[in-house]
């Protein structure tokens, strides 16, 4: 029985990879427990903490980590990785565990949102016409604001030659539209030459959290493409 | 690509925006988002811990500032990072956030400045609402509200409306854009 278990250990020392995920240098772990001691998520998922997860991977039990709630309750805050005396990239490892999860088993809406984003340009599927109309309406509100009117304000969309192009967090047009005015007021006061894209304006990259590198890159490429299209010098990413 | 802090610092240093510290007079503290501080340091070799505090201190008098964590590289996550705000693990998220609750209580501050959408939602709608509902063990002390960094800046702004010529030029640009995009607003004026 014990010998069977030992066969499961797949340590590739040359590339410092263990099994199918890439917990760089995990086999260097001294099991000191610095990670687990400093991790605010220790104790939240019975049976797991960062040290145990790393040890499990070293012992070839990576599938158990991938199937557990651990990599998702961990907030990828990076304290463990920052303090690890052996330089083990724990945060990257746990994100790699997320990547290894089957897509239909990613908890919550982040995978669905990522797919929605690929299809419609933002995580919540807000249609272009609704978005443009909302921006126009909010612009009029700002002009006529009773406390601090901003006469001349409007939201410049796809404006050629803008200095700054801004991404938007879809939760704002969806549910907290007035929160977009904070930045807009700053731009008004600074007389910034700025703009927003009419499409693919999403600033929240859920692929980063769901461990979906391919989708994450598509979204980043879109943000850059939007900036190139209007020849904007600067991308502001207020995330 | 610039961060919000770089841009705000440029506006403030160059005088493009003017801030009036008398507009908000409450004690405040600054939370360190993992992505702007620790993970930025890990990934890019630099972080916004200092600058984030500096921007806040341009908006509210420094005498009202209350430090949350001197060692900002090791400050705690709000508890909703890495997508946890959207995940179906609410109890874990709130139990995790209890450490942030204690930190906020210990500062004695009324306002928490959060330079991140996700952290702001957790501190305001997650932790703050639970505290206000009286959740057991959730004591945030003097806490009253959470503000985005840029929300605080917009509150402290001291600005004049544009000149007639500027307004006219902006309206012309706006009208051309609306026509291009087929946006029609109901006229109220």
Short mmCIF file of C-alpha atoms in Angstrom, two decimals:
data_model
loop_
_atom_site.label_atom_id
_atom_site.label_comp_id
_atom_site.label_asym_id
_atom_site.label_seq_id
_atom_site.Cartn_x
_atom_site.Cartn_y
_atom_site.Cartn_z
CA UNK A 1 0.00 0.00 0.00
CA UNK A 2 2.69 2.44 1.01
CA UNK A 3 4.69 1.67 -2.12
CA UNK A 4 1.65 2.33 -4.27
CA UNK A 5 1.38 5.81 -2.85
CA UNK A 6 5.04 6.57 -3.43
CA UNK A 7 4.65 5.85 -7.14
CA UNK A 8 2.25 8.76 -7.37
CA UNK A 9 5.00 11.29 -6.70
CA UNK A 10 6.05 12.87 -9.98
CA UNK A 11 8.88 15.24 -9.27
CA UNK A 12 10.57 16.82 -12.25
CA UNK A 13 13.60 18.42 -10.64
CA UNK A 14 14.99 19.75 -13.87
CA UNK A 15 11.99 21.95 -14.54
CA UNK A 16 10.96 22.12 -10.91
CA UNK A 17 7.50 20.99 -11.86
CA UNK A 18 5.46 18.53 -9.92
CA UNK A 19 2.65 16.66 -11.59
CA UNK A 20 0.63 18.63 -14.08
CA UNK A 21 0.56 21.96 -12.32
CA UNK A 22 3.55 24.14 -11.78
CA UNK A 23 4.18 24.83 -8.11
CA UNK A 24 7.65 26.19 -8.74
CA UNK A 25 10.12 24.94 -6.15
CA UNK A 26 7.43 23.32 -4.01
CA UNK A 27 9.72 20.41 -3.29
CA UNK A 28 12.00 22.79 -1.43
CA UNK A 29 9.38 23.27 1.29
CA UNK A 30 10.85 22.87 4.79
CA UNK A 31 7.32 22.62 6.23
CA UNK A 32 8.11 25.51 8.55
CA UNK A 33 4.48 26.69 8.53
CA UNK A 34 5.20 30.39 7.93
CA UNK A 35 2.59 30.35 5.18
CA UNK A 36 -0.11 28.66 7.23
CA UNK A 37 0.62 30.79 10.28
CA UNK A 38 0.30 34.04 8.35
CA UNK A 39 -2.63 33.01 6.17
CA UNK A 40 -5.98 34.57 7.12
CA UNK A 41 -7.75 31.67 5.38
CA UNK A 42 -6.13 29.00 7.54
CA UNK A 43 -8.92 27.11 9.27
CA UNK A 44 -11.66 28.23 6.90
CA UNK A 45 -11.69 24.97 4.94
CA UNK A 46 -11.37 22.01 7.30
CA UNK A 47 -8.26 20.00 6.55
CA UNK A 48 -6.55 22.64 4.43
CA UNK A 49 -4.08 25.48 4.81
CA UNK A 50 -1.32 26.68 2.45
CA UNK A 51 1.35 24.39 3.89
CA UNK A 52 -0.86 21.33 3.70
CA UNK A 53 -1.87 22.16 0.15
CA UNK A 54 1.76 22.50 -0.93
CA UNK A 55 2.72 19.28 0.83
CA UNK A 56 -0.21 17.47 -0.79
CA UNK A 57 1.03 18.58 -4.20
CA UNK A 58 4.59 17.48 -3.44
CA UNK A 59 3.21 14.07 -2.50
CA UNK A 60 1.37 13.79 -5.80
CA UNK A 61 -2.08 14.48 -4.38
CA UNK A 62 -2.61 17.48 -6.59
CA UNK A 63 -6.05 16.32 -7.72
CA UNK A 64 -7.25 16.47 -4.14
CA UNK A 65 -6.18 20.09 -3.89
CA UNK A 66 -7.80 20.88 -7.25
CA UNK A 67 -11.07 19.25 -6.20
CA UNK A 68 -11.11 20.95 -2.80
CA UNK A 69 -12.61 24.31 -1.91
CA UNK A 70 -9.20 25.50 -0.74
CA UNK A 71 -7.91 27.28 -3.89
CA UNK A 72 -11.20 29.24 -4.08
CA UNK A 73 -11.52 30.26 -0.44
CA UNK A 74 -7.89 31.35 -0.57
CA UNK A 75 -8.13 34.94 -1.86
CA UNK A 76 -4.75 34.79 -3.64
CA UNK A 77 -3.62 37.63 -1.37
CA UNK A 78 0.02 36.54 -1.67
CA UNK A 79 1.11 36.85 1.97
CA UNK A 80 2.30 33.23 1.99
CA UNK A 81 4.36 33.65 -1.16
CA UNK A 82 5.75 37.00 -0.02
CA UNK A 83 7.03 35.54 3.23
CA UNK A 84 8.04 32.01 2.20
CA UNK A 85 11.69 31.64 3.25
CA UNK A 86 12.26 29.11 0.46
CA UNK A 87 10.82 31.26 -2.31
CA UNK A 88 7.99 28.89 -3.14
CA UNK A 89 5.40 30.53 -5.36
CA UNK A 90 2.37 29.48 -3.37
CA UNK A 91 0.00 32.06 -4.80
CA UNK A 92 0.81 31.06 -8.37
CA UNK A 93 0.44 27.44 -7.39
CA UNK A 94 -3.05 27.92 -5.97
CA UNK A 95 -4.08 29.88 -9.02
CA UNK A 96 -2.74 27.02 -11.15
CA UNK A 97 -5.05 24.75 -9.13
CA UNK A 98 -7.95 26.97 -10.15
CA UNK A 99 -6.89 26.68 -13.79
CA UNK A 100 -6.91 22.90 -13.45
CA UNK A 101 -10.54 22.87 -12.26
CA UNK A 102 -13.04 21.81 -14.93
CA UNK A 103 -14.66 24.97 -16.24
CA UNK A 104 -18.22 23.95 -15.43
CA UNK A 105 -17.12 23.40 -11.83
CA UNK A 106 -15.71 26.88 -11.28
CA UNK A 107 -17.71 28.22 -8.32
CA UNK A 108 -19.95 31.28 -8.66
CA UNK A 109 -20.42 33.47 -11.73
CA UNK A 110 -16.80 34.21 -12.64
CA UNK A 111 -16.47 31.63 -15.40
CA UNK A 112 -19.90 32.44 -16.86
CA UNK A 113 -19.01 36.13 -16.66
CA UNK A 114 -15.76 35.49 -18.49
CA UNK A 115 -17.62 33.71 -21.29
CA UNK A 116 -20.20 36.50 -21.39
CA UNK A 117 -17.37 38.98 -21.70
CA UNK A 118 -15.83 37.14 -24.64
CA UNK A 119 -19.20 37.06 -26.36
CA UNK A 120 -20.59 40.51 -25.59
CA UNK A 121 -17.68 42.63 -24.41
CA UNK A 122 -18.51 42.88 -20.72
CA UNK A 123 -19.04 40.44 -17.85
CA UNK A 124 -22.70 41.30 -17.36
CA UNK A 125 -23.77 41.41 -21.00
CA UNK A 126 -24.84 45.06 -21.03
CA UNK A 127 -25.89 45.92 -24.61
CA UNK A 128 -24.06 48.72 -26.42
CA UNK A 129 -27.14 50.88 -26.97
CA UNK A 130 -28.12 50.77 -23.31
CA UNK A 131 -24.58 51.62 -22.32
CA UNK A 132 -24.33 54.62 -24.64
CA UNK A 133 -27.73 55.92 -23.60
CA UNK A 134 -26.82 55.61 -19.91
CA UNK A 135 -23.57 57.53 -20.40
CA UNK A 136 -25.41 60.28 -22.24
CA UNK A 137 -28.05 60.55 -19.53
CA UNK A 138 -25.55 60.64 -16.70
CA UNK A 139 -23.65 63.36 -18.55
CA UNK A 140 -26.75 65.55 -18.57
CA UNK A 141 -27.23 64.87 -14.87
CA UNK A 142 -23.70 66.03 -14.15
CA UNK A 143 -24.18 69.20 -16.15
CA UNK A 144 -27.27 70.05 -14.16
CA UNK A 145 -26.17 68.79 -10.77
CA UNK A 146 -27.60 71.07 -8.08
CA UNK A 147 -24.68 70.97 -5.70
CA UNK A 148 -21.79 70.94 -8.15
CA UNK A 149 -22.89 71.60 -11.72
CA UNK A 150 -20.36 70.69 -14.41
CA UNK A 151 -21.57 72.68 -17.45
CA UNK A 152 -20.06 71.37 -20.66
CA UNK A 153 -19.58 67.87 -19.30
CA UNK A 154 -20.38 64.82 -21.41
CA UNK A 155 -18.86 61.35 -21.66
CA UNK A 156 -16.60 61.24 -24.71
CA UNK A 157 -17.01 57.89 -26.48
CA UNK A 158 -14.46 56.51 -28.97
CA UNK A 159 -12.83 59.92 -29.11
CA UNK A 160 -9.94 60.03 -31.51
CA UNK A 161 -6.70 61.37 -30.05
CA UNK A 162 -7.79 61.26 -26.42
CA UNK A 163 -5.00 61.48 -23.88
CA UNK A 164 -6.52 58.97 -21.47
CA UNK A 165 -8.77 55.99 -22.24
CA UNK A 166 -10.60 54.48 -19.28
CA UNK A 167 -11.94 50.98 -18.67
CA UNK A 168 -15.19 50.53 -16.75
CA UNK A 169 -16.20 48.05 -14.07
CA UNK A 170 -19.47 46.60 -15.40
CA UNK A 171 -21.05 46.57 -11.95
CA UNK A 172 -21.26 50.36 -12.20
CA UNK A 173 -23.33 50.80 -15.38
CA UNK A 174 -25.31 47.75 -14.23
CA UNK A 175 -26.15 48.73 -10.67
CA UNK A 176 -24.21 51.74 -9.37
CA UNK A 177 -24.14 54.20 -12.29
CA UNK A 178 -23.68 57.29 -10.12
CA UNK A 179 -20.35 55.92 -8.89
CA UNK A 180 -18.89 56.55 -12.35
CA UNK A 181 -19.31 60.28 -11.72
CA UNK A 182 -16.48 60.35 -9.19
CA UNK A 183 -13.84 59.90 -11.89
CA UNK A 184 -15.79 62.02 -14.35
CA UNK A 185 -15.81 64.95 -11.95
CA UNK A 186 -12.05 64.64 -11.56
CA UNK A 187 -11.63 64.63 -15.35
CA UNK A 188 -13.89 67.68 -15.60
CA UNK A 189 -11.87 69.58 -13.01
CA UNK A 190 -8.58 68.56 -14.64
CA UNK A 191 -9.95 69.36 -18.12
CA UNK A 192 -8.62 66.00 -19.22
CA UNK A 193 -8.95 64.91 -22.83
CA UNK A 194 -10.33 61.45 -22.10
CA UNK A 195 -12.57 58.78 -23.57
CA UNK A 196 -14.39 55.49 -23.05
CA UNK A 197 -14.83 52.73 -25.63
CA UNK A 198 -18.29 51.94 -26.91
CA UNK A 199 -17.39 48.24 -26.97
CA UNK A 200 -15.17 45.90 -24.95
CA UNK A 201 -14.83 48.48 -22.18
CA UNK A 202 -14.87 45.92 -19.34
CA UNK A 203 -12.15 46.51 -16.77
CA UNK A 204 -12.83 43.51 -14.54
CA UNK A 205 -10.79 40.57 -15.74
CA UNK A 206 -12.46 37.54 -14.20
CA UNK A 207 -10.18 35.22 -16.19
CA UNK A 208 -7.46 36.28 -13.76
CA UNK A 209 -9.47 34.83 -10.90
CA UNK A 210 -10.96 31.80 -12.62
CA UNK A 211 -7.49 30.77 -13.78
CA UNK A 212 -8.41 31.15 -17.46
CA UNK A 213 -5.22 32.51 -19.04
CA UNK A 214 -6.48 32.42 -22.63
CA UNK A 215 -9.59 34.52 -21.90
CA UNK A 216 -7.60 36.82 -19.66
CA UNK A 217 -5.25 37.59 -22.54
CA UNK A 218 -8.10 38.17 -24.97
CA UNK A 219 -9.53 40.80 -22.65
CA UNK A 220 -6.19 42.54 -22.10
CA UNK A 221 -5.63 42.57 -25.87
CA UNK A 222 -9.03 44.20 -26.37
CA UNK A 223 -8.23 46.98 -23.92
CA UNK A 224 -4.98 47.67 -25.75
CA UNK A 225 -6.69 47.47 -29.15
CA UNK A 226 -9.28 50.02 -28.01
CA UNK A 227 -6.50 52.39 -27.01
CA UNK A 228 -4.72 51.92 -30.36
CA UNK A 229 -7.91 52.50 -32.30
CA UNK A 230 -8.36 56.01 -30.92
CA UNK A 231 -4.59 56.58 -30.60
CA UNK A 232 -4.87 57.19 -26.86
CA UNK A 233 -1.56 57.71 -25.10
CA UNK A 234 -2.57 56.37 -21.72
CA UNK A 235 -4.79 53.56 -20.47
CA UNK A 236 -6.30 54.15 -17.05
CA UNK A 237 -7.37 50.94 -15.41
CA UNK A 238 -9.26 51.90 -12.28
CA UNK A 239 -9.46 48.43 -10.78
CA UNK B 1 -0.78 52.13 -18.79
CA UNK B 2 -1.01 54.14 -15.58
CA UNK B 3 -2.49 53.35 -12.20
CA UNK B 4 -5.04 55.60 -10.59
CA UNK B 5 -2.41 56.76 -8.11
CA UNK B 6 0.06 57.86 -10.78
CA UNK B 7 -2.61 59.85 -12.56
CA UNK B 8 -4.00 61.44 -9.39
CA UNK B 9 -0.51 62.39 -8.26
CA UNK B 10 0.17 64.00 -11.62
CA UNK B 11 -3.07 66.01 -11.42
CA UNK B 12 -2.33 67.14 -7.87
CA UNK B 13 1.37 67.94 -8.36
CA UNK B 14 0.78 69.88 -11.56
CA UNK B 15 -2.09 71.83 -10.05
CA UNK B 16 -4.57 70.51 -12.63
CA UNK B 17 -6.89 69.70 -9.76
CA UNK B 18 -7.14 71.57 -6.49
CA UNK B 19 -8.22 69.87 -3.30
CA UNK B 20 -9.80 71.49 -0.29
CA UNK B 21 -9.04 69.63 2.93
CA UNK B 22 -11.82 71.38 4.82
CA UNK B 23 -14.61 69.60 2.92
CA UNK B 24 -14.26 66.26 4.73
CA UNK B 25 -13.45 66.39 8.41
CA UNK B 26 -13.57 62.88 9.75
CA UNK B 27 -10.94 60.47 10.97
CA UNK B 28 -9.85 58.10 8.22
CA UNK B 29 -7.66 55.12 7.50
CA UNK B 30 -6.36 53.56 4.29
CA UNK B 31 -6.76 49.89 3.37
CA UNK B 32 -4.05 48.25 1.23
CA UNK B 33 -5.47 46.21 -1.66
CA UNK B 34 -3.27 43.15 -2.22
CA UNK B 35 -3.09 43.90 -5.94
CA UNK B 36 -1.80 47.46 -5.50
CA UNK B 37 0.69 46.69 -2.76
CA UNK B 38 2.00 43.17 -2.09
CA UNK B 39 1.19 41.61 -5.45
CA UNK B 40 2.36 44.68 -7.34
CA UNK B 41 5.67 44.38 -5.51
CA UNK B 42 5.90 40.66 -6.29
CA UNK B 43 4.98 41.09 -9.97
CA UNK B 44 6.43 44.49 -10.91
CA UNK B 45 8.95 45.30 -8.19
CA UNK B 46 7.11 48.38 -6.98
CA UNK B 47 4.02 49.13 -4.93
CA UNK B 48 1.53 51.87 -4.11
CA UNK B 49 1.44 51.67 -0.30
CA UNK B 50 3.02 55.11 0.22
CA UNK B 51 1.32 56.85 -2.69
CA UNK B 52 -2.09 55.55 -1.71
CA UNK B 53 -1.71 57.14 1.74
CA UNK B 54 -0.29 60.31 0.22
CA UNK B 55 -3.30 60.83 -2.07
CA UNK B 56 -5.70 60.36 0.85
CA UNK B 57 -3.73 62.87 2.92
CA UNK B 58 -4.10 65.47 0.17
CA UNK B 59 -7.87 65.21 0.66
CA UNK B 60 -8.27 65.16 4.44
CA UNK B 61 -6.01 66.83 6.97
CA UNK B 62 -3.22 64.55 8.07
CA UNK B 63 -4.04 65.08 11.75
CA UNK B 64 -7.18 62.98 11.16
CA UNK B 65 -5.25 60.10 9.58
CA UNK B 66 -5.17 56.81 11.50
CA UNK B 67 -2.70 54.15 10.35
CA UNK B 68 -4.12 50.67 9.78
CA UNK B 69 -0.87 48.82 9.21
CA UNK B 70 2.62 50.36 9.34
CA UNK B 71 3.94 47.30 7.54
CA UNK B 72 1.73 47.68 4.49
CA UNK B 73 3.51 44.96 2.52
CA UNK B 74 2.05 42.52 5.03
CA UNK B 75 -1.35 44.14 5.46
CA UNK B 76 -4.31 41.75 5.40
CA UNK B 77 -6.56 41.09 2.45
CA UNK B 78 -10.10 42.46 2.84
CA UNK B 79 -11.32 38.87 2.62
CA UNK B 80 -13.00 39.14 -0.77
CA UNK B 81 -9.96 39.11 -3.06
CA UNK B 82 -9.26 36.70 -5.89
CA UNK B 83 -12.88 36.75 -6.96
CA UNK B 84 -14.14 35.71 -3.51
CA UNK B 85 -16.65 38.58 -3.52
CA UNK B 86 -18.50 36.80 -6.31
CA UNK B 87 -18.10 33.28 -4.99
CA UNK B 88 -20.75 31.30 -3.17
CA UNK B 89 -18.71 31.11 0.06
CA UNK B 90 -20.18 33.98 2.06
CA UNK B 91 -19.54 32.59 5.52
CA UNK B 92 -15.88 31.96 4.75
CA UNK B 93 -15.57 35.44 3.26
CA UNK B 94 -17.03 37.08 6.35
CA UNK B 95 -15.04 34.97 8.80
CA UNK B 96 -11.93 35.88 6.84
CA UNK B 97 -12.99 39.54 6.90
CA UNK B 98 -13.25 39.49 10.69
CA UNK B 99 -9.51 40.19 10.81
CA UNK B 100 -10.07 43.32 8.71
CA UNK B 101 -12.97 44.26 11.00
CA UNK B 102 -10.63 44.12 14.01
CA UNK B 103 -7.99 46.17 12.19
CA UNK B 104 -10.54 48.86 11.31
CA UNK B 105 -11.84 48.94 14.90
CA UNK B 106 -8.31 49.36 16.23
CA UNK B 107 -7.64 52.39 14.02
CA UNK B 108 -10.59 54.23 15.57
CA UNK B 109 -11.26 55.77 12.14
CA UNK B 110 -14.69 56.77 10.84
CA UNK B 111 -13.88 56.47 7.14
CA UNK B 112 -12.09 53.60 5.40
CA UNK B 113 -10.47 54.54 2.09
CA UNK B 114 -10.42 51.59 -0.33
CA UNK B 115 -8.57 52.10 -3.62
CA UNK B 116 -10.15 49.00 -5.20
CA UNK B 117 -13.71 48.16 -6.30
CA UNK B 118 -13.60 44.73 -4.77
CA UNK B 119 -12.13 45.75 -1.40
CA UNK B 120 -14.62 48.60 -1.20
CA UNK B 121 -17.55 46.24 -1.72
CA UNK B 122 -16.29 43.86 0.94
CA UNK B 123 -15.55 46.59 3.51
CA UNK B 124 -18.73 48.56 2.80
CA UNK B 125 -21.38 45.99 1.83
CA UNK B 126 -19.84 42.90 3.37
CA UNK B 127 -18.16 43.83 6.65
CA UNK B 128 -19.72 47.26 7.20
CA UNK B 129 -23.29 46.07 6.68
CA UNK B 130 -22.76 43.06 8.95
CA UNK B 131 -21.34 45.37 11.62
CA UNK B 132 -24.33 47.70 11.29
CA UNK B 133 -26.67 44.70 11.52
CA UNK B 134 -24.95 43.74 14.76
CA UNK B 135 -23.32 40.48 13.67
CA UNK B 136 -21.73 38.83 16.67
CA UNK B 137 -18.07 39.64 17.10
CA UNK B 138 -18.14 42.27 14.34
CA UNK B 139 -17.03 45.47 16.03
CA UNK B 140 -15.75 48.13 13.64
CA UNK B 141 -15.54 50.77 16.36
CA UNK B 142 -16.11 54.30 15.02
CA UNK B 143 -16.61 53.12 11.43
CA UNK B 144 -19.19 55.05 9.41
CA UNK B 145 -18.44 54.67 5.73
CA UNK B 146 -16.14 53.38 3.00
CA UNK B 147 -14.97 55.55 0.12
CA UNK B 148 -13.05 54.78 -3.04
CA UNK B 149 -9.83 56.78 -3.21
CA UNK B 150 -11.18 58.59 -6.27
CA UNK B 151 -14.52 59.15 -4.56
CA UNK B 152 -12.68 60.95 -1.75
CA UNK B 153 -10.74 62.99 -4.30
CA UNK B 154 -13.96 63.98 -6.07
CA UNK B 155 -15.46 65.07 -2.73
CA UNK B 156 -12.45 67.27 -1.93
CA UNK B 157 -12.32 68.85 -5.41
CA UNK B 158 -12.35 72.59 -5.61
CA UNK B 159 -13.18 73.61 -9.18
CA UNK B 160 -14.82 76.30 -11.24
CA UNK B 161 -17.34 75.63 -14.01
CA UNK B 162 -15.82 75.89 -17.48
CA UNK B 163 -15.87 79.10 -19.48
CA UNK B 164 -18.62 79.82 -22.00
CA UNK B 165 -16.27 79.07 -24.89
CA UNK B 166 -15.23 75.74 -23.40
CA UNK B 167 -18.84 74.77 -22.78
CA UNK B 168 -19.81 75.66 -26.32
CA UNK B 169 -16.95 73.62 -27.79
CA UNK B 170 -17.83 70.64 -25.60
CA UNK B 171 -21.49 70.81 -26.60
CA UNK B 172 -20.57 70.81 -30.26
CA UNK B 173 -18.37 67.73 -29.78
CA UNK B 174 -21.08 66.05 -27.75
CA UNK B 175 -23.79 66.71 -30.34
CA UNK B 176 -21.60 65.33 -33.12
CA UNK B 177 -20.91 62.22 -31.06
CA UNK B 178 -24.60 61.67 -30.27
CA UNK B 179 -25.45 61.99 -33.93
CA UNK B 180 -22.70 59.52 -34.93
CA UNK B 181 -23.87 57.01 -32.29
CA UNK B 182 -27.60 57.57 -32.78
CA UNK B 183 -28.12 58.65 -29.18
CA UNK B 184 -31.28 60.66 -28.65
CA UNK B 185 -32.08 62.15 -25.28
CA UNK B 186 -35.43 63.61 -24.35
CA UNK B 187 -35.11 67.36 -24.17
CA UNK B 188 -35.94 68.81 -20.78
CA UNK B 189 -34.32 72.21 -20.97
#
